[in-house]
mmCIF file of C-alpha atoms and ligand atoms in Angstrom:
data_model
loop_
_atom_site.group_PDB
_atom_site.id
_atom_site.type_symbol
_atom_site.label_atom_id
_atom_site.label_comp_id
_atom_site.label_asym_id
_atom_site.label_seq_id
_atom_site.Cartn_x
_atom_site.Cartn_y
_atom_site.Cartn_z
ATOM 1 C CA MET A 1481 162.693 102.021 81.871
ATOM 2 C CA PRO A 1482 163.910 105.305 79.772
ATOM 3 C CA ASP A 1483 161.969 108.408 81.028
ATOM 4 C CA ALA A 1484 159.758 109.183 78.193
ATOM 5 C CA LYS A 1485 159.002 112.849 79.704
ATOM 6 C CA ALA A 1486 163.056 113.440 79.612
ATOM 7 C CA PRO A 1487 163.907 115.999 77.069
ATOM 8 C CA ILE A 1488 165.485 114.592 73.721
ATOM 9 C CA PRO A 1489 169.360 116.036 74.323
ATOM 10 C CA LEU A 1490 170.180 117.980 71.492
ATOM 11 C CA THR A 1491 173.495 116.074 70.944
ATOM 12 C CA ALA A 1492 173.477 112.438 71.068
ATOM 13 C CA ARG A 1493 175.523 111.626 73.878
ATOM 14 C CA PHE A 1494 175.860 107.697 72.793
ATOM 15 C CA ALA A 1495 177.839 105.938 70.212
ATOM 16 C CA ALA A 1496 175.712 106.022 66.875
ATOM 17 C CA PRO A 1497 173.979 102.750 65.906
ATOM 18 C CA HIS A 1498 176.293 100.705 63.384
ATOM 19 C CA HIS A 1499 173.571 100.660 60.972
ATOM 20 C CA VAL A 1500 170.901 103.505 60.235
ATOM 21 C CA ALA A 1501 168.634 103.135 57.272
ATOM 22 C CA ILE A 1502 166.529 106.301 56.094
ATOM 23 C CA ILE A 1503 163.265 106.693 54.343
ATOM 24 C CA MET A 1504 163.953 109.994 52.842
ATOM 25 C CA ASP A 1505 160.056 111.173 52.669
ATOM 26 C CA GLY A 1506 158.298 114.541 51.925
ATOM 27 C CA ASN A 1507 160.160 116.235 49.230
ATOM 28 C CA GLY A 1508 156.991 116.829 47.396
ATOM 29 C CA ARG A 1509 155.178 118.269 50.430
ATOM 30 C CA TRP A 1510 158.086 120.386 51.618
ATOM 31 C CA ALA A 1511 158.108 121.993 47.905
ATOM 32 C CA ALA A 1512 153.979 122.360 47.944
ATOM 33 C CA ALA A 1513 154.081 123.978 51.198
ATOM 34 C CA ARG A 1514 156.512 126.969 49.357
ATOM 35 C CA GLY A 1515 154.710 126.767 46.221
ATOM 36 C CA LEU A 1516 157.443 125.142 44.449
ATOM 37 C CA PRO A 1517 157.577 122.573 41.810
ATOM 38 C CA ARG A 1518 157.883 118.818 43.283
ATOM 39 C CA SER A 1519 161.378 118.676 41.210
ATOM 40 C CA GLU A 1520 162.573 121.479 43.604
ATOM 41 C CA GLY A 1521 161.871 119.374 46.466
ATOM 42 C CA HIS A 1522 163.773 116.419 45.250
ATOM 43 C CA ARG A 1523 166.864 118.960 44.382
ATOM 44 C CA ARG A 1524 166.656 120.411 47.971
ATOM 45 C CA GLY A 1525 166.326 116.527 48.869
ATOM 46 C CA VAL A 1526 169.757 115.955 47.310
ATOM 47 C CA GLU A 1527 171.139 118.707 49.479
ATOM 48 C CA ALA A 1528 169.896 116.811 52.893
ATOM 49 C CA LEU A 1529 171.217 113.813 51.632
ATOM 50 C CA ARG A 1530 174.762 115.398 51.272
ATOM 51 C CA ARG A 1531 174.358 116.750 54.687
ATOM 52 C CA THR A 1532 173.429 113.647 56.073
ATOM 53 C CA VAL A 1533 176.200 111.492 54.543
ATOM 54 C CA ARG A 1534 178.528 113.678 55.981
ATOM 55 C CA ALA A 1535 176.942 113.769 59.548
ATOM 56 C CA ALA A 1536 176.517 110.445 59.660
ATOM 57 C CA GLY A 1537 180.192 109.904 59.081
ATOM 58 C CA GLU A 1538 181.082 112.406 61.946
ATOM 59 C CA LEU A 1539 178.850 110.513 64.249
ATOM 60 C CA GLY A 1540 180.410 107.273 63.668
ATOM 61 C CA VAL A 1541 177.458 105.516 61.851
ATOM 62 C CA GLY A 1542 179.146 102.590 60.092
ATOM 63 C CA ILE A 1543 176.540 101.875 57.410
ATOM 64 C CA LEU A 1544 173.906 104.376 56.074
ATOM 65 C CA THR A 1545 171.037 102.520 53.930
ATOM 66 C CA ILE A 1546 169.078 105.068 52.002
ATOM 67 C CA PHE A 1547 165.776 104.424 50.069
ATOM 68 C CA SER A 1548 166.347 106.720 46.987
ATOM 69 C CA PHE A 1549 164.059 105.249 44.265
ATOM 70 C CA SER A 1550 161.429 102.330 44.987
ATOM 71 C CA SER A 1551 160.026 99.898 42.670
ATOM 72 C CA GLU A 1552 157.019 101.520 42.939
ATOM 73 C CA ASN A 1553 158.475 105.041 42.202
ATOM 74 C CA TRP A 1554 158.051 104.080 38.668
ATOM 75 C CA SER A 1555 154.284 104.746 38.722
ATOM 76 C CA ARG A 1556 154.992 108.403 39.176
ATOM 77 C CA PRO A 1557 154.295 110.928 36.362
ATOM 78 C CA PRO A 1558 157.116 110.331 33.629
ATOM 79 C CA ALA A 1559 158.152 113.874 33.998
ATOM 80 C CA GLU A 1560 159.232 113.260 37.842
ATOM 81 C CA VAL A 1561 160.724 110.076 36.984
ATOM 82 C CA ARG A 1562 162.902 111.649 34.501
ATOM 83 C CA ASP A 1563 163.690 114.005 37.110
ATOM 84 C CA LEU A 1564 164.651 111.453 39.766
ATOM 85 C CA MET A 1565 166.794 109.502 37.345
ATOM 86 C CA GLY A 1566 168.590 112.736 36.605
ATOM 87 C CA LEU A 1567 169.181 113.672 40.007
ATOM 88 C CA LEU A 1568 170.819 110.345 40.861
ATOM 89 C CA ARG A 1569 172.923 110.529 37.620
ATOM 90 C CA ARG A 1570 174.158 113.976 38.892
ATOM 91 C CA PHE A 1571 174.341 112.861 42.466
ATOM 92 C CA ILE A 1572 177.062 110.150 41.366
ATOM 93 C CA ARG A 1573 178.738 112.855 38.738
ATOM 94 C CA ASN A 1574 179.164 115.506 40.839
ATOM 95 C CA ASP A 1575 179.673 113.484 44.401
ATOM 96 C CA LEU A 1576 181.474 110.578 43.634
ATOM 97 C CA ALA A 1577 184.823 111.872 43.682
ATOM 98 C CA GLU A 1578 184.058 113.539 47.049
ATOM 99 C CA LEU A 1579 182.557 110.256 48.701
ATOM 100 C CA HIS A 1580 185.856 108.655 47.362
ATOM 101 C CA SER A 1581 188.320 110.953 49.183
ATOM 102 C CA ASN A 1582 186.121 110.884 52.112
ATOM 103 C CA ASN A 1583 186.528 107.096 52.139
ATOM 104 C CA VAL A 1584 182.975 106.274 51.668
ATOM 105 C CA ARG A 1585 182.187 102.843 50.197
ATOM 106 C CA VAL A 1586 179.255 103.035 47.968
ATOM 107 C CA ARG A 1587 177.274 99.845 47.604
ATOM 108 C CA VAL A 1588 173.909 99.472 45.632
ATOM 109 C CA ILE A 1589 170.760 97.217 46.362
ATOM 110 C CA GLY A 1590 167.838 96.823 44.126
ATOM 111 C CA GLU A 1591 166.783 95.488 40.838
ATOM 112 C CA ARG A 1592 169.418 96.085 38.437
ATOM 113 C CA GLU A 1593 167.657 94.646 35.399
ATOM 114 C CA GLY A 1594 165.927 97.018 33.193
ATOM 115 C CA LEU A 1595 167.741 100.093 34.339
ATOM 116 C CA ALA A 1596 169.075 102.420 31.788
ATOM 117 C CA PRO A 1597 172.556 101.213 30.598
ATOM 118 C CA ASP A 1598 174.043 104.541 31.453
ATOM 119 C CA ILE A 1599 172.679 104.504 35.067
ATOM 120 C CA LEU A 1600 173.570 100.963 35.668
ATOM 121 C CA ARG A 1601 177.148 102.096 34.559
ATOM 122 C CA LEU A 1602 177.117 104.813 37.074
ATOM 123 C CA LEU A 1603 175.848 102.664 39.851
ATOM 124 C CA GLU A 1604 178.775 100.049 39.122
ATOM 125 C CA GLU A 1605 181.293 102.496 38.648
ATOM 126 C CA ALA A 1606 180.491 104.265 42.062
ATOM 127 C CA GLU A 1607 180.590 100.697 43.935
ATOM 128 C CA GLU A 1608 184.159 99.625 41.803
ATOM 129 C CA LEU A 1609 185.808 103.057 42.395
ATOM 130 C CA THR A 1610 184.985 102.552 46.127
ATOM 131 C CA ARG A 1611 185.307 99.134 46.645
ATOM 132 C CA ARG A 1612 188.387 99.511 48.998
ATOM 133 C CA ASN A 1613 187.191 102.258 51.005
ATOM 134 C CA ASP A 1614 186.771 101.408 54.466
ATOM 135 C CA GLY A 1615 185.131 104.649 56.252
ATOM 136 C CA LEU A 1616 181.018 104.909 56.166
ATOM 137 C CA MET A 1617 179.152 102.675 53.994
ATOM 138 C CA LEU A 1618 176.770 104.388 51.955
ATOM 139 C CA VAL A 1619 173.983 101.695 50.787
ATOM 140 C CA VAL A 1620 172.038 103.232 48.028
ATOM 141 C CA ALA A 1621 168.304 101.271 47.523
ATOM 142 C CA PHE A 1622 167.620 102.233 43.955
ATOM 143 C CA ASN A 1623 164.723 100.337 42.133
ATOM 144 C CA TYR A 1624 164.461 98.881 45.202
ATOM 145 C CA GLY A 1625 161.483 97.053 46.891
ATOM 146 C CA ALA A 1626 161.738 94.648 49.654
ATOM 147 C CA ARG A 1627 159.207 92.013 48.667
ATOM 148 C CA GLN A 1628 160.910 92.079 45.130
ATOM 149 C CA GLU A 1629 164.354 91.734 47.153
ATOM 150 C CA ILE A 1630 162.687 88.664 49.077
ATOM 151 C CA ALA A 1631 161.230 86.914 45.889
ATOM 152 C CA ARG A 1632 164.662 87.590 44.201
ATOM 153 C CA ALA A 1633 166.118 85.516 46.982
ATOM 154 C CA VAL A 1634 163.864 82.644 47.021
ATOM 155 C CA ARG A 1635 164.117 82.272 43.019
ATOM 156 C CA LEU A 1636 168.199 82.154 43.659
ATOM 157 C CA LEU A 1637 167.564 79.576 46.452
ATOM 158 C CA ALA A 1638 164.776 77.617 44.241
ATOM 159 C CA HIS A 1639 167.648 77.333 41.483
ATOM 160 C CA GLU A 1640 170.003 76.153 44.181
ATOM 161 C CA VAL A 1641 167.349 73.387 45.352
ATOM 162 C CA ARG A 1642 166.595 72.335 41.827
ATOM 163 C CA ALA A 1643 170.415 71.745 40.840
ATOM 164 C CA GLY A 1644 170.598 69.715 43.890
ATOM 165 C CA ARG A 1645 173.070 71.780 46.022
ATOM 166 C CA LEU A 1646 170.642 72.670 48.589
ATOM 167 C CA ASP A 1647 168.198 70.243 50.440
ATOM 168 C CA PRO A 1648 164.874 71.701 50.786
ATOM 169 C CA ASP A 1649 165.005 70.671 54.655
ATOM 170 C CA ALA A 1650 167.943 73.089 54.928
ATOM 171 C CA VAL A 1651 165.858 76.256 54.039
ATOM 172 C CA THR A 1652 165.996 78.026 56.921
ATOM 173 C CA ALA A 1653 165.982 82.010 57.640
ATOM 174 C CA ASP A 1654 169.402 82.205 57.631
ATOM 175 C CA ALA A 1655 169.789 80.188 54.406
ATOM 176 C CA LEU A 1656 167.474 82.193 52.703
ATOM 177 C CA ALA A 1657 169.153 85.661 53.613
ATOM 178 C CA ARG A 1658 172.717 84.576 52.213
ATOM 179 C CA PHE A 1659 170.524 85.196 48.438
ATOM 180 C CA LEU A 1660 169.394 88.820 49.683
ATOM 181 C CA ASP A 1661 171.008 92.022 47.884
ATOM 182 C CA ALA A 1662 173.442 92.593 50.403
ATOM 183 C CA PRO A 1663 173.837 89.494 52.519
ATOM 184 C CA ASP A 1664 177.160 90.711 54.237
ATOM 185 C CA LEU A 1665 175.448 93.755 55.853
ATOM 186 C CA PRO A 1666 174.301 93.502 59.530
ATOM 187 C CA ASP A 1667 170.373 94.422 60.001
ATOM 188 C CA PRO A 1668 169.727 97.988 60.044
ATOM 189 C CA ASP A 1669 169.719 98.799 64.202
ATOM 190 C CA LEU A 1670 167.763 102.108 63.320
ATOM 191 C CA ILE A 1671 165.328 102.939 60.565
ATOM 192 C CA ILE A 1672 164.177 106.692 60.393
ATOM 193 C CA ARG A 1673 161.465 108.028 58.282
ATOM 194 C CA THR A 1674 160.726 111.806 57.491
ATOM 195 C CA SER A 1675 157.715 113.740 56.889
ATOM 196 C CA GLY A 1676 155.503 112.107 59.676
ATOM 197 C CA GLU A 1677 153.974 108.774 58.000
ATOM 198 C CA GLN A 1678 154.522 105.813 59.963
ATOM 199 C CA ARG A 1679 155.017 102.835 57.588
ATOM 200 C CA LEU A 1680 157.779 101.184 55.960
ATOM 201 C CA SER A 1681 156.635 101.162 52.303
ATOM 202 C CA ASN A 1682 158.160 98.140 51.079
ATOM 203 C CA PHE A 1683 161.762 99.192 52.845
ATOM 204 C CA LEU A 1684 163.838 96.452 54.171
ATOM 205 C CA LEU A 1685 161.073 94.202 55.327
ATOM 206 C CA TRP A 1686 163.180 91.245 56.022
ATOM 207 C CA GLN A 1687 166.026 93.205 57.309
ATOM 208 C CA ALA A 1688 163.768 95.602 59.663
ATOM 209 C CA ALA A 1689 162.514 92.812 61.638
ATOM 210 C CA TYR A 1690 164.467 94.150 65.087
ATOM 211 C CA SER A 1691 165.075 97.631 63.835
ATOM 212 C CA GLU A 1692 164.167 100.407 65.755
ATOM 213 C CA LEU A 1693 161.801 102.765 63.966
ATOM 214 C CA VAL A 1694 161.781 106.424 64.540
ATOM 215 C CA PHE A 1695 159.448 108.793 62.812
ATOM 216 C CA VAL A 1696 160.245 112.498 62.494
ATOM 217 C CA PRO A 1697 157.578 114.992 61.579
ATOM 218 C CA ILE A 1698 160.021 116.997 59.410
ATOM 219 C CA HIS A 1699 160.096 116.769 55.337
ATOM 220 C CA TRP A 1700 163.109 115.581 54.244
ATOM 221 C CA PRO A 1701 164.865 118.526 52.527
ATOM 222 C CA ASP A 1702 165.088 119.781 56.151
ATOM 223 C CA PHE A 1703 166.845 116.843 57.687
ATOM 224 C CA ASP A 1704 170.225 117.789 58.977
ATOM 225 C CA ARG A 1705 172.518 116.393 61.533
ATOM 226 C CA ALA A 1706 170.551 118.082 64.916
ATOM 227 C CA VAL A 1707 167.432 115.808 63.232
ATOM 228 C CA LEU A 1708 169.703 112.714 62.762
ATOM 229 C CA GLU A 1709 171.305 113.064 66.607
ATOM 230 C CA GLN A 1710 167.756 113.382 67.906
ATOM 231 C CA ALA A 1711 166.657 110.015 66.136
ATOM 232 C CA ILE A 1712 169.952 108.534 67.604
ATOM 233 C CA ALA A 1713 169.071 110.002 71.223
ATOM 234 C CA GLU A 1714 165.628 108.535 70.764
ATOM 235 C CA TYR A 1715 167.187 105.018 69.463
ATOM 236 C CA HIS A 1716 169.044 104.943 72.785
ATOM 237 C CA ARG A 1717 165.762 105.620 74.494
ATOM 238 C CA ARG A 1718 164.376 101.887 73.380
ATOM 239 C CA GLU A 1719 165.262 98.512 74.965
ATOM 240 C CA ARG A 1720 166.330 96.075 72.592
ATOM 241 C CA ARG A 1721 165.314 92.754 73.371
ATOM 242 C CA PHE A 1722 165.397 90.810 69.973
ATOM 243 C CA GLY A 1723 162.533 88.667 71.347
ATOM 244 C CA GLY A 1724 164.095 87.539 74.523
ATOM 245 C CA LEU A 1725 163.722 88.937 78.013
ATOM 246 C CA VAL A 1726 167.208 90.749 78.444
ATOM 247 C CA ALA A 1727 167.368 94.449 77.326
ATOM 248 C CA GLN A 1728 170.107 95.612 75.089
ATOM 249 C CA THR A 1729 169.870 99.142 74.578
ATOM 250 C CA GLY A 1730 171.957 100.755 71.981
ATOM 251 C CA SER A 1731 174.430 102.444 74.187
HETATM 252 C C1 LIG B 1337 160.301 111.204 48.780
HETATM 253 O O1 LIG B 1337 159.249 112.293 48.585
HETATM 254 C C2 LIG B 1337 161.319 110.975 48.326
HETATM 255 C C3 LIG B 1337 161.592 110.234 46.808
HETATM 256 C C4 LIG B 1337 160.595 109.446 46.095
HETATM 257 C C5 LIG B 1337 163.098 110.006 46.668
HETATM 258 C C6 LIG B 1337 164.130 110.486 47.430
HETATM 259 C C7 LIG B 1337 165.032 111.013 46.554
HETATM 260 C C8 LIG B 1337 165.679 111.960 47.085
HETATM 261 C C9 LIG B 1337 165.961 112.520 48.519
HETATM 262 C C10 LIG B 1337 166.412 112.883 45.954
HETATM 263 C C11 LIG B 1337 167.065 111.999 45.030
HETATM 264 C C12 LIG B 1337 168.197 111.471 45.552
HETATM 265 C C13 LIG B 1337 169.165 110.404 44.983
HETATM 266 C C14 LIG B 1337 170.203 110.052 45.129
HETATM 267 C C15 LIG B 1337 168.364 109.654 43.471
HETATM 268 P P1 LIG B 1337 157.831 112.229 47.960
HETATM 269 O O2 LIG B 1337 158.261 112.771 46.492
HETATM 270 O O3 LIG B 1337 157.284 111.031 48.036
HETATM 271 O O4 LIG B 1337 157.394 113.513 48.723
HETATM 272 P P2 LIG B 1337 155.806 113.609 49.180
HETATM 273 O O5 LIG B 1337 155.525 112.403 49.587
HETATM 274 O O6 LIG B 1337 155.530 114.987 50.071
HETATM 275 O O7 LIG B 1337 155.231 113.758 47.770
#
């Protein structure tokens, strides 16, 4: 049993988990606490994202999935939605070349239908330009909701059944998973959520079945390499049994 009272080391002494996913929460509260507009919180959130991509690469993370805009975020005031769309545009325009030169491969998950054509183009351009890179994979969950992703998968699978290409009795969890947005990627080992909220909020519900969840109390704009290392250290304290009896720690 890991000793829960032992201090969390400041540097992760173990190999990084292969797939880390992050719910970047708390931009608005970070800004409110400083008397700043929410837009400033999001802007500083992008800076935290840059730091985190760099740190994840340095620590040897293989895949970093970020929840950058949820299917439900459309219900925010139009000005804030515009702001978030603007930040994504700027992030891709300003950072894509650097991501590419750092051998980062960008993938996008989420519903593409209904996105503004220029946003769609930028996302596709990012995927296309970096397609052959084999460093860190940055998976951007954009216009993403897990229930919507599962519904999309079921719809595709139903078409296969109707076309006679799939026997209804062959519908297993694995068969369904093949129709998810990124079926070739392994499930996240570690999901981190900032700002102290302890829920998944429609993020990777299918893929999170055996993920370790780590909730950190700081708001996203304050996230940095040290916090990532602490979350990884916490991950290594966990025993992963995947429903079996034998512990498979991340170490
Ligand atoms: C949560 O903070 C964050 C988001 C809704 C989106 C995350 C966006 C960024 C980090 C910046 C944009 C980056 C890209 C690439 C688009 P919140 O607004 O829910 O904070 P609150 O819960 O304190 O109000």
